mmCIF file of C-alpha atoms and ligand atoms in Angstrom:
data_model
loop_
_atom_site.group_PDB
_atom_site.id
_atom_site.type_symbol
_atom_site.label_atom_id
_atom_site.label_comp_id
_atom_site.label_asym_id
_atom_site.label_seq_id
_atom_site.Cartn_x
_atom_site.Cartn_y
_atom_site.Cartn_z
ATOM 1 C CA UNK A 6 258.566 229.540 53.034
ATOM 2 C CA UNK A 7 256.149 231.755 54.960
ATOM 3 C CA UNK A 8 252.670 232.587 53.712
ATOM 4 C CA UNK A 9 253.574 235.696 51.666
ATOM 5 C CA UNK A 10 256.600 233.984 50.116
ATOM 6 C CA UNK A 11 254.650 230.963 48.955
ATOM 7 C CA UNK A 12 251.860 233.198 47.633
ATOM 8 C CA UNK A 13 254.377 235.160 45.516
ATOM 9 C CA UNK A 14 255.853 231.932 44.223
ATOM 10 C CA UNK A 15 252.411 230.554 43.359
ATOM 11 C CA UNK A 16 251.386 233.758 41.547
ATOM 12 C CA UNK A 17 254.356 233.565 39.201
ATOM 13 C CA UNK A 18 254.090 229.808 38.681
ATOM 14 C CA UNK A 19 250.372 229.979 37.930
ATOM 15 C CA UNK A 20 250.807 232.956 35.567
ATOM 16 C CA UNK A 21 253.340 230.926 33.601
ATOM 17 C CA UNK A 22 251.701 227.508 33.703
ATOM 18 C CA UNK A 23 248.038 228.396 33.194
ATOM 19 C CA UNK A 24 246.258 230.760 30.847
ATOM 20 C CA UNK A 25 245.333 233.606 33.202
ATOM 21 C CA UNK A 26 244.537 236.265 30.642
ATOM 22 C CA UNK A 27 241.178 237.983 30.333
ATOM 23 C CA UNK A 28 239.050 236.285 27.688
ATOM 24 C CA UNK A 29 239.292 239.258 25.336
ATOM 25 C CA UNK A 30 242.108 241.737 24.729
ATOM 26 C CA UNK A 31 240.566 245.166 24.099
ATOM 27 C CA UNK A 32 243.663 246.520 22.393
ATOM 28 C CA UNK A 33 242.281 244.599 19.384
ATOM 29 C CA UNK A 34 239.499 247.200 19.302
ATOM 30 C CA UNK A 35 241.921 250.075 18.725
ATOM 31 C CA UNK A 36 243.046 250.646 15.150
ATOM 32 C CA UNK A 37 245.694 253.137 14.053
ATOM 33 C CA UNK A 38 245.110 254.887 10.749
ATOM 34 C CA UNK A 39 247.627 253.804 8.136
ATOM 35 C CA UNK A 40 249.563 256.568 6.431
ATOM 36 C CA UNK A 41 250.494 255.414 2.936
ATOM 37 C CA UNK A 42 252.719 258.475 2.490
ATOM 38 C CA UNK A 43 254.569 258.734 5.816
ATOM 39 C CA UNK A 44 257.266 261.162 4.489
ATOM 40 C CA UNK A 45 259.756 260.233 7.206
ATOM 41 C CA UNK A 46 262.695 257.840 7.391
ATOM 42 C CA UNK A 47 262.462 254.993 9.858
ATOM 43 C CA UNK A 48 266.082 255.510 10.954
ATOM 44 C CA UNK A 49 265.272 259.020 12.135
ATOM 45 C CA UNK A 50 262.504 257.960 14.513
ATOM 46 C CA UNK A 51 263.212 258.795 18.154
ATOM 47 C CA UNK A 52 261.459 257.005 21.012
ATOM 48 C CA UNK A 53 262.917 259.394 23.599
ATOM 49 C CA UNK A 54 260.546 260.625 26.251
ATOM 50 C CA UNK A 55 260.470 261.355 29.973
ATOM 51 C CA UNK A 56 258.432 260.522 33.035
ATOM 52 C CA UNK A 57 258.730 262.368 36.347
ATOM 53 C CA UNK A 58 261.546 264.406 34.711
ATOM 54 C CA UNK A 59 263.569 261.222 34.169
ATOM 55 C CA UNK A 60 264.680 260.727 30.571
ATOM 56 C CA UNK A 61 263.620 257.392 29.085
ATOM 57 C CA UNK A 62 264.894 255.995 25.787
ATOM 58 C CA UNK A 63 261.411 254.609 25.104
ATOM 59 C CA UNK A 64 257.936 255.144 26.601
ATOM 60 C CA UNK A 65 257.892 251.695 28.176
ATOM 61 C CA UNK A 66 257.729 250.639 31.822
ATOM 62 C CA UNK A 67 258.343 247.103 32.987
ATOM 63 C CA UNK A 68 255.411 246.765 35.379
ATOM 64 C CA UNK A 69 255.976 245.629 38.934
ATOM 65 C CA UNK A 70 255.499 241.900 39.233
ATOM 66 C CA UNK A 71 257.678 240.155 41.670
ATOM 67 C CA UNK A 72 260.088 239.915 44.566
ATOM 68 C CA UNK A 73 259.597 238.395 47.987
ATOM 69 C CA UNK A 74 260.611 234.788 47.369
ATOM 70 C CA UNK A 75 263.986 233.445 46.435
ATOM 71 C CA UNK A 76 263.495 232.729 42.730
ATOM 72 C CA UNK A 77 262.228 236.274 42.205
ATOM 73 C CA UNK A 78 265.739 237.633 42.593
ATOM 74 C CA UNK A 79 266.795 236.193 39.226
ATOM 75 C CA UNK A 80 263.597 237.432 37.535
ATOM 76 C CA UNK A 81 264.083 240.974 38.845
ATOM 77 C CA UNK A 82 267.770 240.856 37.930
ATOM 78 C CA UNK A 83 267.014 239.948 34.313
ATOM 79 C CA UNK A 84 264.219 242.505 34.043
ATOM 80 C CA UNK A 85 266.516 245.080 35.633
ATOM 81 C CA UNK A 86 269.363 244.366 33.242
ATOM 82 C CA UNK A 87 266.960 244.717 30.330
ATOM 83 C CA UNK A 88 265.608 248.015 31.706
ATOM 84 C CA UNK A 89 269.194 249.224 32.072
ATOM 85 C CA UNK A 90 270.133 248.113 28.559
ATOM 86 C CA UNK A 91 267.169 249.837 26.911
ATOM 87 C CA UNK A 92 267.087 252.736 29.424
ATOM 88 C CA UNK A 93 263.402 252.316 30.238
ATOM 89 C CA UNK A 94 261.486 252.365 33.532
ATOM 90 C CA UNK A 95 260.998 249.409 35.824
ATOM 91 C CA UNK A 96 258.846 248.585 38.830
ATOM 92 C CA UNK A 97 259.173 245.744 41.310
ATOM 93 C CA UNK A 98 256.322 243.793 42.909
ATOM 94 C CA UNK A 99 254.869 244.621 46.304
ATOM 95 C CA UNK A 100 257.747 244.976 48.771
ATOM 96 C CA UNK A 101 255.723 244.045 51.829
ATOM 97 C CA UNK A 102 257.356 240.604 51.994
ATOM 98 C CA UNK A 103 260.788 242.166 52.548
ATOM 99 C CA UNK A 104 259.481 244.580 55.157
ATOM 100 C CA UNK A 105 258.226 241.604 57.133
ATOM 101 C CA UNK A 106 261.200 239.350 56.415
ATOM 102 C CA UNK A 107 264.446 241.270 55.780
ATOM 103 C CA UNK A 108 266.168 238.142 54.416
ATOM 104 C CA UNK A 109 264.063 238.686 51.271
ATOM 105 C CA UNK A 110 265.320 242.224 50.647
ATOM 106 C CA UNK A 111 267.827 241.098 48.046
ATOM 107 C CA UNK A 112 265.017 239.782 45.815
ATOM 108 C CA UNK A 113 264.159 243.458 45.190
ATOM 109 C CA UNK A 114 267.417 245.289 45.911
ATOM 110 C CA UNK A 115 269.140 243.291 43.163
ATOM 111 C CA UNK A 116 268.151 246.226 40.898
ATOM 112 C CA UNK A 117 269.323 248.926 43.316
ATOM 113 C CA UNK A 118 272.715 249.574 41.741
ATOM 114 C CA UNK A 119 271.684 249.104 38.129
ATOM 115 C CA UNK A 120 271.639 252.197 35.949
ATOM 116 C CA UNK A 121 267.868 252.178 35.345
ATOM 117 C CA UNK A 122 266.537 255.687 34.639
ATOM 118 C CA UNK A 123 263.293 255.229 36.603
ATOM 119 C CA UNK A 124 262.937 252.667 39.393
ATOM 120 C CA UNK A 125 259.491 252.313 40.923
ATOM 121 C CA UNK A 126 258.938 250.937 44.419
ATOM 122 C CA UNK A 127 255.638 249.165 45.149
ATOM 123 C CA UNK A 128 253.254 248.688 48.039
ATOM 124 C CA UNK A 129 249.642 247.511 48.221
ATOM 125 C CA UNK A 130 247.024 250.133 49.105
ATOM 126 C CA UNK A 131 245.458 247.906 51.725
ATOM 127 C CA UNK A 132 248.730 248.063 53.663
ATOM 128 C CA UNK A 133 248.372 251.837 53.901
ATOM 129 C CA UNK A 134 244.988 251.422 55.555
ATOM 130 C CA UNK A 135 246.241 248.762 57.966
ATOM 131 C CA UNK A 136 249.375 250.755 58.916
ATOM 132 C CA UNK A 137 247.839 254.227 59.265
ATOM 133 C CA UNK A 138 249.664 257.374 58.150
ATOM 134 C CA UNK A 139 252.699 257.528 60.404
ATOM 135 C CA UNK A 140 253.792 253.934 59.932
ATOM 136 C CA UNK A 141 253.019 254.133 56.195
ATOM 137 C CA UNK A 142 255.474 257.003 55.763
ATOM 138 C CA UNK A 143 258.197 255.074 57.623
ATOM 139 C CA UNK A 144 257.634 251.859 55.665
ATOM 140 C CA UNK A 145 257.444 253.671 52.336
ATOM 141 C CA UNK A 146 260.781 255.302 53.096
ATOM 142 C CA UNK A 147 262.212 251.831 53.660
ATOM 143 C CA UNK A 148 260.940 250.487 50.329
ATOM 144 C CA UNK A 149 262.325 253.553 48.537
ATOM 145 C CA UNK A 150 265.720 253.000 50.120
ATOM 146 C CA UNK A 151 265.577 249.250 49.340
ATOM 147 C CA UNK A 152 265.817 249.792 45.562
ATOM 148 C CA UNK A 153 266.908 253.436 45.462
ATOM 149 C CA UNK A 154 263.527 254.266 43.940
ATOM 150 C CA UNK A 155 262.685 257.370 41.919
ATOM 151 C CA UNK A 156 258.922 256.909 42.398
ATOM 152 C CA UNK A 157 256.498 254.785 44.402
ATOM 153 C CA UNK A 158 253.512 252.864 43.052
ATOM 154 C CA UNK A 159 250.609 252.335 45.414
ATOM 155 C CA UNK A 160 248.898 249.263 44.082
ATOM 156 C CA UNK A 161 245.101 248.962 44.106
ATOM 157 C CA UNK A 162 244.281 245.266 44.029
ATOM 158 C CA UNK A 163 240.907 244.903 45.639
ATOM 159 C CA UNK A 164 239.737 242.396 43.016
ATOM 160 C CA UNK A 165 242.536 240.107 44.116
ATOM 161 C CA UNK A 166 241.911 240.772 47.807
ATOM 162 C CA UNK A 167 238.223 239.920 47.556
ATOM 163 C CA UNK A 168 238.749 236.690 45.600
ATOM 164 C CA UNK A 169 241.845 235.444 47.420
ATOM 165 C CA UNK A 170 241.078 233.116 50.325
ATOM 166 C CA UNK A 171 243.458 234.983 52.673
ATOM 167 C CA UNK A 172 242.627 238.405 51.176
ATOM 168 C CA UNK A 173 242.373 241.649 53.142
ATOM 169 C CA UNK A 174 239.414 243.430 51.578
ATOM 170 C CA UNK A 175 239.698 246.525 53.742
ATOM 171 C CA UNK A 176 239.387 249.623 51.624
ATOM 172 C CA UNK A 177 237.820 252.153 53.971
ATOM 173 C CA UNK A 178 240.035 255.198 54.304
ATOM 174 C CA UNK A 179 242.281 254.198 51.405
ATOM 175 C CA UNK A 180 241.963 257.410 49.390
ATOM 176 C CA UNK A 181 242.721 259.502 52.460
ATOM 177 C CA UNK A 182 245.883 257.473 53.136
ATOM 178 C CA UNK A 183 246.992 257.898 49.511
ATOM 179 C CA UNK A 184 246.383 261.627 49.785
ATOM 180 C CA UNK A 185 248.382 261.935 53.008
ATOM 181 C CA UNK A 186 251.197 259.820 51.592
ATOM 182 C CA UNK A 187 251.464 261.909 48.423
ATOM 183 C CA UNK A 188 251.750 265.027 50.614
ATOM 184 C CA UNK A 189 254.392 263.485 52.871
ATOM 185 C CA UNK A 190 256.827 261.853 50.436
ATOM 186 C CA UNK A 191 259.071 263.999 48.284
ATOM 187 C CA UNK A 192 259.338 261.675 45.299
ATOM 188 C CA UNK A 193 256.420 261.033 42.905
ATOM 189 C CA UNK A 194 253.646 258.752 44.155
ATOM 190 C CA UNK A 195 251.645 257.034 41.457
ATOM 191 C CA UNK A 196 248.496 255.002 41.880
ATOM 192 C CA UNK A 197 248.421 251.741 39.983
ATOM 193 C CA UNK A 198 245.657 249.220 39.429
ATOM 194 C CA UNK A 199 246.713 245.654 38.812
ATOM 195 C CA UNK A 200 244.365 244.412 36.112
ATOM 196 C CA UNK A 201 240.893 245.791 36.825
ATOM 197 C CA UNK A 202 241.321 249.395 35.636
ATOM 198 C CA UNK A 203 240.573 252.912 36.888
ATOM 199 C CA UNK A 204 237.221 254.502 36.085
ATOM 200 C CA UNK A 205 236.484 258.153 35.240
ATOM 201 C CA UNK A 206 235.018 258.630 38.711
ATOM 202 C CA UNK A 207 238.002 257.093 40.567
ATOM 203 C CA UNK A 208 240.485 259.072 38.464
ATOM 204 C CA UNK A 209 238.507 262.183 39.300
ATOM 205 C CA UNK A 210 238.846 261.477 43.023
ATOM 206 C CA UNK A 211 242.559 260.748 42.622
ATOM 207 C CA UNK A 212 242.956 264.044 40.763
ATOM 208 C CA UNK A 213 242.162 265.827 44.026
ATOM 209 C CA UNK A 214 245.329 264.435 45.618
ATOM 210 C CA UNK A 215 248.976 265.214 44.894
ATOM 211 C CA UNK A 216 249.696 261.941 43.146
ATOM 212 C CA UNK A 217 252.009 262.287 40.162
ATOM 213 C CA UNK A 218 250.542 259.711 37.767
ATOM 214 C CA UNK A 219 247.914 257.023 37.291
ATOM 215 C CA UNK A 220 248.778 253.608 35.931
ATOM 216 C CA UNK A 221 245.350 252.361 34.922
ATOM 217 C CA UNK A 222 246.345 248.664 35.078
ATOM 218 C CA UNK A 223 243.246 247.743 33.131
ATOM 219 C CA UNK A 224 241.476 244.561 32.080
ATOM 220 C CA UNK A 225 242.706 242.875 28.889
ATOM 221 C CA UNK A 226 245.760 240.926 30.027
ATOM 222 C CA UNK A 227 246.552 239.251 33.323
ATOM 223 C CA UNK A 228 243.442 238.547 35.389
ATOM 224 C CA UNK A 229 244.131 238.269 39.094
ATOM 225 C CA UNK A 230 240.743 236.647 39.539
ATOM 226 C CA UNK A 231 242.012 233.921 37.197
ATOM 227 C CA UNK A 232 245.257 233.561 39.144
ATOM 228 C CA UNK A 233 243.341 233.272 42.411
ATOM 229 C CA UNK A 234 240.970 230.781 40.778
ATOM 230 C CA UNK A 235 243.920 228.462 40.104
ATOM 231 C CA UNK A 236 245.476 229.119 43.526
ATOM 232 C CA UNK A 237 242.239 228.231 45.263
ATOM 233 C CA UNK A 238 242.030 225.062 43.152
ATOM 234 C CA UNK A 239 245.556 224.115 44.189
ATOM 235 C CA UNK A 240 244.475 224.505 47.802
ATOM 236 C CA UNK A 241 241.245 222.497 47.262
ATOM 237 C CA UNK A 242 239.150 225.572 48.067
ATOM 238 C CA UNK A 243 236.072 225.242 45.866
ATOM 239 C CA UNK A 244 234.383 228.410 47.062
ATOM 240 C CA UNK A 245 237.213 230.771 46.116
ATOM 241 C CA UNK A 246 237.944 228.808 42.952
ATOM 242 C CA UNK A 247 234.373 229.524 41.922
ATOM 243 C CA UNK A 248 234.678 233.236 42.813
ATOM 244 C CA UNK A 249 237.808 233.512 40.665
ATOM 245 C CA UNK A 250 235.972 232.051 37.707
ATOM 246 C CA UNK A 251 232.931 234.286 38.207
ATOM 247 C CA UNK A 252 235.082 237.460 38.275
ATOM 248 C CA UNK A 253 237.616 236.314 35.638
ATOM 249 C CA UNK A 254 236.766 239.182 33.260
ATOM 250 C CA UNK A 255 235.925 241.795 35.883
ATOM 251 C CA UNK A 256 237.265 245.261 35.217
ATOM 252 C CA UNK A 257 237.478 248.188 32.851
ATOM 253 C CA UNK A 258 239.099 247.447 29.483
ATOM 254 C CA UNK A 259 242.512 249.121 29.443
ATOM 255 C CA UNK A 260 241.950 251.410 26.410
ATOM 256 C CA UNK A 261 238.663 252.621 27.896
ATOM 257 C CA UNK A 262 240.367 253.201 31.238
ATOM 258 C CA UNK A 263 243.191 255.235 29.653
ATOM 259 C CA UNK A 264 240.677 257.520 27.946
ATOM 260 C CA UNK A 265 238.452 257.833 31.034
ATOM 261 C CA UNK A 266 241.349 258.508 33.433
ATOM 262 C CA UNK A 267 242.855 261.015 30.993
ATOM 263 C CA UNK A 268 239.598 262.893 30.561
ATOM 264 C CA UNK A 269 238.826 262.849 34.284
ATOM 265 C CA UNK A 270 242.197 264.410 35.067
ATOM 266 C CA UNK A 271 242.168 266.710 32.009
ATOM 267 C CA UNK A 272 245.371 264.905 31.003
ATOM 268 C CA UNK A 273 247.100 267.005 33.672
ATOM 269 C CA UNK A 274 249.087 264.050 35.035
ATOM 270 C CA UNK A 275 250.693 261.213 33.062
ATOM 271 C CA UNK A 276 248.473 258.203 32.394
ATOM 272 C CA UNK A 277 250.281 254.897 32.074
ATOM 273 C CA UNK A 278 248.636 252.112 30.091
ATOM 274 C CA UNK A 279 249.283 248.714 31.637
ATOM 275 C CA UNK A 280 247.093 245.690 31.062
ATOM 276 C CA UNK A 281 247.216 243.431 28.025
ATOM 277 C CA UNK A 282 250.148 245.062 26.204
ATOM 278 C CA UNK A 283 251.470 242.127 24.163
ATOM 279 C CA UNK A 284 253.759 243.838 21.683
ATOM 280 C CA UNK A 285 254.959 247.163 20.277
ATOM 281 C CA UNK A 286 251.782 247.693 18.279
ATOM 282 C CA UNK A 287 249.660 247.535 21.448
ATOM 283 C CA UNK A 288 252.099 249.995 23.046
ATOM 284 C CA UNK A 289 251.727 252.293 20.006
ATOM 285 C CA UNK A 290 247.934 252.163 20.339
ATOM 286 C CA UNK A 291 248.234 253.085 24.016
ATOM 287 C CA UNK A 292 250.330 256.152 23.195
ATOM 288 C CA UNK A 293 248.002 257.142 20.365
ATOM 289 C CA UNK A 294 244.995 257.292 22.690
ATOM 290 C CA UNK A 295 246.880 259.469 25.160
ATOM 291 C CA UNK A 296 249.007 257.314 27.480
ATOM 292 C CA UNK A 297 252.426 258.731 28.393
ATOM 293 C CA UNK A 298 253.943 255.258 28.659
ATOM 294 C CA UNK A 299 252.856 251.658 28.157
ATOM 295 C CA UNK A 300 253.427 249.190 30.977
ATOM 296 C CA UNK A 301 254.286 245.575 30.281
ATOM 297 C CA UNK A 302 254.072 242.739 32.800
ATOM 298 C CA UNK A 303 252.951 239.282 31.632
ATOM 299 C CA UNK A 304 254.646 239.520 28.224
ATOM 300 C CA UNK A 305 258.025 239.818 29.947
ATOM 301 C CA UNK A 306 257.489 237.249 32.659
ATOM 302 C CA UNK A 307 258.173 234.072 30.665
ATOM 303 C CA UNK A 308 261.288 235.521 28.957
ATOM 304 C CA UNK A 309 262.638 236.754 32.310
ATOM 305 C CA UNK A 310 262.074 233.312 33.802
ATOM 306 C CA UNK A 311 264.184 231.808 30.993
ATOM 307 C CA UNK A 312 267.211 234.062 30.467
ATOM 308 C CA UNK A 313 268.596 237.555 30.080
ATOM 309 C CA UNK A 314 268.925 236.950 26.315
ATOM 310 C CA UNK A 315 265.222 236.098 25.971
ATOM 311 C CA UNK A 316 264.257 239.186 27.953
ATOM 312 C CA UNK A 317 266.422 241.429 25.778
ATOM 313 C CA UNK A 318 265.002 239.816 22.644
ATOM 314 C CA UNK A 319 261.404 240.394 23.738
ATOM 315 C CA UNK A 320 261.954 244.059 24.552
ATOM 316 C CA UNK A 321 264.004 244.646 21.408
ATOM 317 C CA UNK A 322 261.170 243.170 19.323
ATOM 318 C CA UNK A 323 258.611 245.295 21.151
ATOM 319 C CA UNK A 324 260.587 248.509 20.549
ATOM 320 C CA UNK A 325 261.074 247.630 16.853
ATOM 321 C CA UNK A 326 257.315 247.099 16.510
ATOM 322 C CA UNK A 327 256.636 250.440 18.178
ATOM 323 C CA UNK A 328 259.020 252.102 15.725
ATOM 324 C CA UNK A 329 257.306 250.341 12.806
ATOM 325 C CA UNK A 330 253.900 251.645 13.954
ATOM 326 C CA UNK A 331 255.336 255.155 14.209
ATOM 327 C CA UNK A 332 256.766 254.871 10.697
ATOM 328 C CA UNK A 333 253.474 253.609 9.261
ATOM 329 C CA UNK A 334 251.611 256.527 10.794
ATOM 330 C CA UNK A 335 254.233 259.073 9.694
ATOM 331 C CA UNK A 336 255.527 260.131 13.128
ATOM 332 C CA UNK A 337 259.158 260.455 14.035
ATOM 333 C CA UNK A 338 258.806 261.495 17.694
ATOM 334 C CA UNK A 339 256.770 260.360 20.675
ATOM 335 C CA UNK A 340 255.383 263.871 21.054
ATOM 336 C CA UNK A 341 254.073 263.892 17.471
ATOM 337 C CA UNK A 342 252.757 260.370 17.884
ATOM 338 C CA UNK A 343 250.291 261.369 20.586
ATOM 339 C CA UNK A 344 248.394 263.285 17.891
ATOM 340 C CA UNK A 345 248.038 260.264 15.627
ATOM 341 C CA UNK A 346 244.629 259.181 14.405
ATOM 342 C CA UNK A 347 243.197 256.122 16.104
ATOM 343 C CA UNK A 348 239.786 254.524 15.916
ATOM 344 C CA UNK A 349 238.443 252.918 19.058
ATOM 345 C CA UNK A 350 235.666 250.417 18.346
ATOM 346 C CA UNK A 351 234.481 249.831 21.906
HETATM 347 C C1 FMN B 25 252.816 237.283 38.574
HETATM 348 C C2 FMN B 25 252.366 238.710 38.697
HETATM 349 C C3 FMN B 25 252.539 239.370 39.905
HETATM 350 C C4 FMN B 25 252.151 240.704 40.057
HETATM 351 N N1 FMN B 25 252.385 241.345 41.229
HETATM 352 C C5 FMN B 25 252.105 242.671 41.335
HETATM 353 C C6 FMN B 25 252.466 243.399 42.506
HETATM 354 O O1 FMN B 25 253.020 242.849 43.465
HETATM 355 N N2 FMN B 25 252.166 244.727 42.546
HETATM 356 C C7 FMN B 25 251.553 245.360 41.504
HETATM 357 O O2 FMN B 25 251.333 246.580 41.566
HETATM 358 N N3 FMN B 25 251.181 244.686 40.397
HETATM 359 C C8 FMN B 25 251.451 243.373 40.283
HETATM 360 N N4 FMN B 25 251.126 242.706 39.137
HETATM 361 C C9 FMN B 25 250.283 243.386 38.127
HETATM 362 C C10 FMN B 25 251.052 243.942 36.937
HETATM 363 O O3 FMN B 25 251.919 244.988 37.318
HETATM 364 C C11 FMN B 25 250.091 244.476 35.859
HETATM 365 O O4 FMN B 25 249.401 245.586 36.353
HETATM 366 C C12 FMN B 25 249.090 243.433 35.399
HETATM 367 O O5 FMN B 25 249.702 242.172 35.323
HETATM 368 C C13 FMN B 25 248.515 243.778 34.039
HETATM 369 O O6 FMN B 25 249.512 243.818 33.057
HETATM 370 P P1 FMN B 25 249.754 242.605 31.975
HETATM 371 O O7 FMN B 25 248.441 242.345 31.341
HETATM 372 O O8 FMN B 25 250.822 243.106 31.071
HETATM 373 O O9 FMN B 25 250.207 241.427 32.773
HETATM 374 C C14 FMN B 25 251.543 241.376 38.970
HETATM 375 C C15 FMN B 25 251.373 240.705 37.749
HETATM 376 C C16 FMN B 25 251.772 239.393 37.602
HETATM 377 C C17 FMN B 25 251.599 238.720 36.260
#
């Protein structure tokens, strides 16, 4: 295994074997107002929605997690089959590994021919800076083609880069590269954090580009500082292990980030709420505070590692919980649900 491959393998193994979640999940601070007289029938509730003009049977995106080492193929296949079954969106993990080593392409392209309504390609923002504009456009076209993507996520992961012992903490010129990319590519480009959130000020700067959505990827669930803490420990690197611990809970709580990014952009582009979504009730809370879709990563990782059946079960349960929350607030459509009353205690 080369360096990127073993890193990808370690990320998944650590996420499954250790507790790498932020110490507090801020979705617990959001409360939906119970409607004792809902006046709707649960059977008539529709979860139908759309993102980037692609119809989705539920406002859920399987967040990009993996690819780039051999075992990832099975994980992406199971996640892909579940996304196809429920007709929801799905992202893959950063595709850089396959750009550098074409023998790893299949670990992503396993989802290429599945009938998933919205497939999202993925590349780290620091790559854009390293490549410069012209090469970025060429490489992004390759990752789109690799999975037949309908959109591209540019992943902001500077928390990870700064903690990781082999990290590339080079962020100068990043916004400009994102801007140029969004102008050059004719499918939607979204910007996605990976666990540390997007602030009002950053969303405001992103709003001056042609990006099509922001996935706030906030703090509440998977902590990449925690993952890098355990990786550094595995490699007997005390310094970076310490850094990972110090920054374990770094970031903007996801609910706060959804509200801030929405307000900064005047809700003019879709805001996706990823980070700490454990179940359908958390997803319901995300929609209630304004998110267009909820993104789920960690909660689907262990099921996808086990079997297709477990993955289907987890998503089925999540969608049933979302429906239950809609029933208990008296809303039979996703559109109506965005008007629901929610109290945020933060
Ligand atoms: C093992 C693992 C690998 C990940 N790799 C990527 C990645 O390559 N690109 C990316 O944009 N996000 C990546 N993420 C971040 C997730 O997409 C998501 O933003 C983050 O985990 C927060 O969601 P969660 O709390 O539901 O896990 C990864 C997450 C996990 C758990």
